[in-house]
Short mmCIF file of C-alpha atoms in Angstrom, two decimals:
data_model
loop_
_atom_site.label_atom_id
_atom_site.label_comp_id
_atom_site.label_asym_id
_atom_site.label_seq_id
_atom_site.Cartn_x
_atom_site.Cartn_y
_atom_site.Cartn_z
CA THR A 1 160.61 31.93 26.71
CA HIS A 2 159.24 28.49 27.60
CA ALA A 3 155.67 29.76 27.54
CA ARG A 4 156.21 31.47 24.20
CA ARG A 5 157.61 28.27 22.70
CA ASP A 6 154.89 25.91 23.91
CA ASN A 7 151.73 28.03 24.00
CA PRO A 8 149.88 27.92 20.64
CA ILE A 9 148.69 31.50 21.10
CA LEU A 10 152.07 32.89 22.00
CA LYS A 11 153.72 31.08 19.08
CA THR A 12 151.89 33.38 16.65
CA THR A 13 152.64 36.66 18.43
CA PRO A 14 154.94 39.11 16.62
CA VAL A 15 156.70 40.21 19.83
CA GLY A 16 157.07 38.78 23.30
CA LEU A 17 155.12 39.78 26.38
CA GLY A 18 158.11 41.62 27.80
CA LEU A 19 157.99 44.12 24.92
CA THR A 20 154.22 44.15 24.39
CA LEU A 21 153.39 45.42 27.87
CA PRO A 22 155.51 48.62 27.87
CA LEU A 23 154.48 49.38 24.28
CA ALA A 24 150.83 49.08 25.29
CA VAL A 25 151.24 51.29 28.36
CA ALA A 26 152.99 53.91 26.22
CA GLY A 27 150.18 53.55 23.68
CA MET A 28 147.55 54.20 26.34
CA ALA A 29 149.30 57.44 27.12
CA ALA A 30 149.77 58.38 23.45
CA CYS A 31 146.14 57.65 22.58
CA TRP A 32 144.70 59.44 25.61
CA PRO A 33 143.72 62.60 23.62
CA HIS A 34 141.41 60.32 21.59
CA ARG A 35 139.96 58.56 24.64
CA ARG A 36 136.35 59.45 23.83
CA ARG A 37 136.52 57.48 20.60
CA LEU A 38 138.41 54.67 22.29
CA VAL A 39 136.34 54.39 25.46
CA VAL A 40 135.34 50.77 24.77
CA LEU A 41 138.95 49.76 24.12
CA TYR A 42 140.14 51.47 27.30
CA GLY A 43 137.27 49.92 29.26
CA ILE A 44 137.86 46.34 28.10
CA THR A 45 141.61 46.57 28.61
CA GLY A 46 141.19 48.15 32.03
CA MET A 47 138.80 45.44 33.20
CA LEU A 48 141.10 42.66 31.99
CA VAL A 49 144.12 44.25 33.65
CA LEU A 50 142.19 44.67 36.90
CA GLY A 51 140.92 41.11 36.76
CA THR A 52 144.40 39.63 36.29
CA ALA A 53 146.39 42.05 38.44
CA LEU A 54 146.90 39.63 41.31
CA PHE A 55 148.20 36.94 38.96
CA PHE A 56 149.96 39.15 36.43
CA VAL A 57 153.26 37.32 36.82
CA THR A 58 151.84 34.11 35.33
CA THR A 59 151.41 33.79 31.58
CA ARG A 60 148.19 31.77 31.67
CA TYR A 61 146.24 34.74 33.04
CA ARG A 62 147.65 37.49 30.85
CA VAL A 63 147.35 35.77 27.45
CA VAL A 64 143.76 37.07 27.16
CA LEU A 65 145.13 40.61 27.31
CA LEU A 66 147.31 40.24 24.23
CA PRO A 67 144.85 41.38 21.49
CA TRP A 68 144.02 44.55 23.41
CA LEU A 69 147.62 45.27 24.32
CA TYR A 70 148.62 44.93 20.67
CA LEU A 71 146.09 47.57 19.66
CA PHE A 72 147.52 50.09 22.09
CA GLY A 73 151.08 49.11 21.18
CA ALA A 74 150.30 49.65 17.51
CA GLY A 75 148.82 53.03 18.37
CA TYR A 76 152.05 54.02 20.11
CA LEU A 77 154.24 52.95 17.17
CA ALA A 78 151.90 54.75 14.76
CA THR A 79 152.26 57.94 16.82
CA LEU A 80 156.05 57.73 16.59
CA ALA A 81 155.91 57.02 12.85
CA ARG A 82 153.65 60.04 12.20
CA ALA A 83 155.98 62.24 14.23
CA VAL A 84 158.95 61.19 12.07
CA LEU A 85 157.06 61.56 8.77
CA HIS A 86 155.88 65.07 9.64
CA ASN A 87 159.15 66.20 11.28
CA ARG A 88 157.43 66.70 14.63
CA TRP A 89 160.55 66.17 16.69
CA ARG A 90 159.09 67.43 19.93
CA VAL A 91 156.26 64.90 19.69
CA LEU A 92 158.80 62.20 18.88
CA ALA A 93 160.91 63.11 21.91
CA LEU A 94 157.86 63.06 24.17
CA GLY A 95 156.80 59.74 22.70
CA LEU A 96 160.18 58.16 23.26
CA ALA A 97 160.22 59.51 26.81
CA ALA A 98 156.80 57.95 27.36
CA GLY A 99 158.17 54.65 26.06
CA VAL A 100 161.11 54.73 28.48
CA GLY A 101 158.74 55.64 31.32
CA ALA A 102 156.41 52.77 30.39
CA PHE A 103 159.35 50.35 30.32
CA LEU A 104 160.44 51.41 33.82
CA PHE A 105 156.85 51.40 35.09
CA THR A 106 156.22 47.84 33.95
CA LEU A 107 159.61 46.49 34.96
CA PRO A 108 158.45 45.07 38.34
CA SER A 109 155.55 43.24 36.70
CA ARG A 110 157.80 41.56 34.16
CA PHE A 111 160.89 40.96 36.26
CA PRO A 112 160.00 40.62 39.97
CA MET A 113 162.74 42.15 42.05
CA ASP A 114 162.30 39.82 45.00
CA GLU A 115 164.40 36.66 44.54
CA SER A 116 161.79 34.30 46.02
CA THR A 117 159.09 35.80 43.80
CA ARG A 118 161.29 35.39 40.75
CA GLU A 119 162.02 31.76 41.65
CA TYR A 120 158.34 31.09 42.36
CA ALA A 121 157.30 32.55 39.00
CA HIS A 122 159.96 30.54 37.17
CA HIS A 123 158.87 27.22 38.66
CA LEU A 124 155.19 27.99 38.21
CA HIS A 125 155.76 28.78 34.52
CA GLU A 126 157.77 25.59 34.24
CA GLY A 127 154.92 23.60 35.77
CA PHE A 128 152.38 25.10 33.36
CA ARG A 129 154.65 24.20 30.45
CA TYR A 130 155.10 20.59 31.54
CA ALA A 131 151.42 20.11 32.32
CA ARG A 132 150.40 21.51 28.94
CA ILE A 133 152.50 18.95 27.06
CA GLY A 134 151.51 16.03 29.27
CA LEU A 135 154.67 15.66 31.37
CA HIS A 136 152.75 15.24 34.60
CA GLU A 137 155.50 14.08 36.95
CA GLU A 138 157.75 16.93 35.84
CA ALA A 139 154.86 19.37 36.36
CA LEU A 140 154.29 18.08 39.89
CA ASP A 141 157.97 18.53 40.67
CA ALA A 142 158.02 22.08 39.29
CA TYR A 143 154.89 23.05 41.21
CA GLY A 144 156.40 21.56 44.34
CA ARG A 145 159.49 23.75 43.93
CA ALA A 146 157.21 26.77 43.39
CA GLY A 147 155.52 25.95 46.69
CA GLU A 148 158.89 25.75 48.43
CA ALA A 149 159.81 29.19 47.08
CA ARG A 150 156.57 30.67 48.42
CA PRO A 151 155.24 28.37 51.17
CA GLY A 152 152.13 30.40 51.95
CA ASP A 153 150.87 30.57 48.38
CA TYR A 154 147.88 28.42 47.46
CA GLU A 155 148.30 28.37 43.67
CA SER A 156 151.07 25.78 43.56
CA HIS A 157 148.85 23.41 45.56
CA LEU A 158 145.89 24.15 43.28
CA ALA A 159 148.06 23.45 40.23
CA ARG A 160 149.38 20.19 41.72
CA GLY A 161 145.83 19.09 42.47
CA ILE A 162 144.71 19.77 38.89
CA VAL A 163 147.58 17.68 37.53
CA LEU A 164 146.83 14.85 39.98
CA VAL A 165 143.18 14.81 38.86
CA SER A 166 144.34 14.48 35.24
CA MET A 167 146.44 11.50 36.39
CA GLU A 168 143.36 10.04 38.16
CA ARG A 169 145.11 10.29 41.52
CA HIS A 170 142.01 11.84 43.03
CA PHE A 171 142.67 11.30 46.74
CA GLU A 172 146.09 12.94 46.50
CA ALA A 173 144.47 15.78 44.56
CA GLN A 174 141.91 16.27 47.31
CA ARG A 175 144.71 16.70 49.84
CA GLU A 176 146.34 19.40 47.68
CA PHE A 177 143.02 21.25 47.41
CA GLU A 178 142.53 20.97 51.17
CA ILE A 179 145.92 22.60 51.73
CA ALA A 180 145.01 25.38 49.29
CA MET A 181 141.79 25.99 51.23
CA GLU A 182 143.63 25.97 54.56
CA LEU A 183 145.86 28.77 53.26
CA GLY A 184 142.82 31.04 53.29
CA THR A 185 142.15 31.56 49.60
CA GLU A 186 138.76 32.59 48.30
CA ASP A 187 139.55 31.63 44.72
CA PRO A 188 136.42 29.78 43.52
CA GLU A 189 138.59 27.51 41.39
CA VAL A 190 139.85 25.70 44.51
CA PRO A 191 136.51 24.40 45.84
CA PHE A 192 135.37 23.77 42.26
CA ARG A 193 138.38 21.52 41.65
CA MET A 194 137.82 19.91 45.04
CA GLY A 195 134.22 19.20 44.03
CA GLU A 196 135.41 17.68 40.76
CA ALA A 197 137.84 15.35 42.56
CA LEU A 198 135.22 14.36 45.14
CA TYR A 199 132.67 13.66 42.42
CA LYS A 200 135.10 11.37 40.65
CA THR A 201 135.55 9.36 43.86
CA HIS A 202 131.75 9.13 44.29
CA ARG A 203 131.69 11.33 47.41
CA TYR A 204 128.67 13.21 46.16
CA THR A 205 127.56 14.92 49.37
CA ALA A 206 131.03 16.36 49.97
CA ALA A 207 131.29 17.27 46.28
CA GLU A 208 128.01 19.18 46.49
CA ALA A 209 129.25 21.16 49.50
CA ALA A 210 132.47 22.10 47.72
CA LEU A 211 130.67 23.14 44.54
CA ARG A 212 128.16 25.24 46.48
CA LEU A 213 131.04 26.98 48.25
CA SER A 214 132.58 27.75 44.87
CA LEU A 215 129.26 29.16 43.68
CA SER A 216 129.01 31.35 46.77
CA TRP A 217 132.20 33.07 45.54
CA ALA A 218 131.43 32.94 41.80
CA PRO A 219 127.64 32.52 41.45
CA ARG A 220 127.55 33.02 37.68
CA ARG A 221 130.08 30.37 36.67
CA ALA A 222 128.24 28.09 34.26
CA LEU A 223 130.69 25.19 34.53
CA THR A 224 130.19 24.94 38.28
CA HIS A 225 126.40 24.86 37.88
CA ALA A 226 126.76 22.06 35.33
CA TYR A 227 129.02 20.06 37.62
CA LEU A 228 126.58 20.61 40.48
CA GLY A 229 123.82 19.27 38.23
CA MET A 230 125.84 16.08 37.69
CA THR A 231 126.44 15.76 41.42
CA LEU A 232 122.76 16.22 42.29
CA ALA A 233 121.71 13.75 39.62
CA SER A 234 124.09 11.18 41.11
CA GLN A 235 122.23 11.60 44.40
CA GLY A 236 118.87 11.03 42.70
CA ARG A 237 117.77 14.66 43.15
CA PHE A 238 116.61 15.03 39.58
CA ASP A 239 114.51 18.21 39.87
CA GLU A 240 117.37 20.10 41.51
CA ALA A 241 119.80 18.67 38.96
CA ARG A 242 117.62 19.85 36.08
CA THR A 243 117.47 23.35 37.55
CA SER A 244 121.24 23.48 37.97
CA PHE A 245 121.91 22.26 34.41
CA LEU A 246 119.47 24.77 32.94
CA LEU A 247 121.03 27.62 34.90
CA GLY A 248 124.48 26.65 33.62
CA ILE A 249 123.18 26.62 30.04
CA GLU A 250 121.44 29.96 30.55
CA LEU A 251 124.66 31.51 31.84
CA ASP A 252 126.75 30.09 28.98
CA PRO A 253 124.71 28.74 26.05
CA GLY A 254 127.92 27.78 24.26
CA LEU A 255 129.25 25.49 27.00
CA ALA A 256 129.47 22.00 25.47
CA PHE A 257 130.08 20.44 28.89
CA ALA A 258 126.70 21.65 30.15
CA HIS A 259 124.75 20.57 27.05
CA GLY A 260 126.51 17.20 26.83
CA ASN A 261 125.96 16.22 30.44
CA PHE A 262 122.43 17.59 30.51
CA GLY A 263 121.68 15.55 27.39
CA SER A 264 122.99 12.41 29.10
CA PHE A 265 120.92 13.23 32.19
CA LEU A 266 117.77 13.69 30.09
CA ALA A 267 118.39 10.39 28.33
CA MET A 268 118.81 8.67 31.68
CA THR A 269 115.45 10.05 32.83
CA GLY A 270 113.73 8.98 29.60
CA ASN A 271 113.31 12.41 27.98
CA PHE A 272 114.77 11.36 24.64
CA SER A 273 113.47 14.25 22.54
CA GLN A 274 115.14 16.90 24.70
CA ALA A 275 118.21 14.73 25.16
CA GLU A 276 118.58 14.65 21.38
CA VAL A 277 118.35 18.45 21.21
CA HIS A 278 121.11 18.99 23.76
CA LEU A 279 123.40 16.27 22.41
CA ARG A 280 123.10 17.70 18.90
CA ARG A 281 123.89 21.13 20.31
CA THR A 282 126.94 19.66 22.06
CA LEU A 283 128.27 18.34 18.77
CA GLU A 284 127.65 21.68 17.07
CA ILE A 285 129.78 23.39 19.70
CA ASP A 286 132.43 20.69 19.98
CA PRO A 287 132.29 17.77 17.50
CA ASP A 288 134.89 15.91 19.58
CA PHE A 289 133.14 16.21 22.96
CA PRO A 290 133.66 12.87 24.75
CA ASN A 291 130.81 10.35 24.21
CA ALA A 292 128.39 12.95 22.82
CA ARG A 293 128.07 11.24 19.44
CA ARG A 294 127.83 7.82 21.07
CA ASN A 295 125.13 8.98 23.45
CA LEU A 296 123.25 10.62 20.58
CA GLY A 297 123.28 7.30 18.72
CA PHE A 298 121.77 5.51 21.71
CA VAL A 299 119.13 8.25 22.13
CA LEU A 300 118.16 7.99 18.46
CA LEU A 301 117.91 4.23 18.82
CA ASP A 302 115.76 4.47 21.96
CA SER A 303 113.46 7.00 20.30
CA GLY A 304 112.88 4.78 17.27
CA GLN A 305 115.05 6.67 14.76
CA ARG A 306 116.73 3.48 13.58
CA ASP A 307 118.31 4.62 10.30
CA GLU A 308 119.98 7.71 11.72
CA ALA A 309 121.02 5.78 14.83
CA ILE A 310 122.81 3.24 12.60
CA GLU A 311 124.56 6.07 10.75
CA VAL A 312 125.67 7.83 13.95
CA LEU A 313 126.80 4.64 15.70
CA GLY A 314 128.63 3.58 12.55
CA HIS A 315 130.57 6.82 12.69
CA VAL A 316 131.35 6.16 16.38
CA LEU A 317 132.66 2.69 15.58
CA ALA A 318 134.75 4.04 12.71
CA GLU A 319 136.47 6.38 15.15
CA ASP A 320 136.79 3.73 17.88
CA PRO A 321 136.94 0.19 16.44
CA GLY A 322 137.40 -1.20 19.94
CA ASP A 323 133.95 -0.12 21.13
CA GLY A 324 132.48 -3.59 21.58
CA GLU A 325 129.09 -2.41 22.79
CA VAL A 326 128.46 -0.30 19.69
CA ALA A 327 129.76 -3.11 17.44
CA ASP A 328 127.39 -5.61 19.07
CA ILE A 329 124.41 -3.27 18.69
CA LEU A 330 125.13 -2.66 15.01
CA ARG A 331 125.64 -6.37 14.41
CA SER A 332 122.34 -7.21 16.12
CA MET A 333 120.64 -4.76 13.75
CA GLY A 334 122.20 -6.44 10.72
CA HIS A 335 124.95 -3.89 10.27
CA GLY A 336 128.53 -5.02 10.82
CA PRO A 337 131.57 -2.78 11.08
CA PRO A 338 132.22 -0.43 8.15
CA PRO A 339 134.19 -2.01 5.29
CA SER A 340 137.36 -0.18 6.32
CA LEU A 341 137.28 -2.03 9.67
CA GLN A 342 136.62 -5.53 8.44
CA ASN A 343 140.20 -6.36 7.43
#
């Protein structure tokens, strides 16, 4: 209920997850005679279910399944409706029996029978809800109670670490990630988050080791390659950094984080033309990506594109009137703050 109320995706769903899952399972059975025409749908749904099976009790992992589950659920309801319209009572009876069977089959996934598992899931959901709306202390408390309900589980420590990073309590976050690693997980998210926290405390060698461990478990994760590029650049290993950034962009051309940070790296190394390309691409993907527009303005200025630089930096100052550096640059070029900021 909490997840449905606070998650923007779940707010728009016509039915809750508790009803969607059994309807979809019944739909898979009802649509099986047409499986050759639906092979792609079965394949995608099967892969998503397999990929989230270990975490199926937590909403954040199963939300991606919803569109596919709805299709099968709709197929099941359509089968029942056709049976009623055409007076095919035997088909209707079989369909209803399949629905009851699907409900019983999915019951353990939706309502864990073990009390500690149920308590763990409740507190973990609660933590996700609090973290999503910015109530960090409440999220930490909920995740802590989830860890008490299941002491050997790493995910509550991972979740606490992520919240602590968002609060800029990086050393505490590192300890949570260390505990998660000590519990024996091979989830690549744990060393990735450890690398992020280490990078933000300028421990670049340790950050590199953590990120490389994450890549050994998930070698095609673009975000990790981009973060590794930042870490290598901070150590002055520019050729390796460039390779890592480019690999991240190759793996996910639509990742604003990779383009934005690669653009900043290129600007730092004096390659303004390519920096401009990647910063513009960043803004195409995500117009609100932090500092991308600001960095683009500086790159345009450094490459001699004065008029466009003034336009871009003026837009930056309009969005952030407190940016003294941009204001000083515009003033030195004979352009004060926009009229709307002068009063």
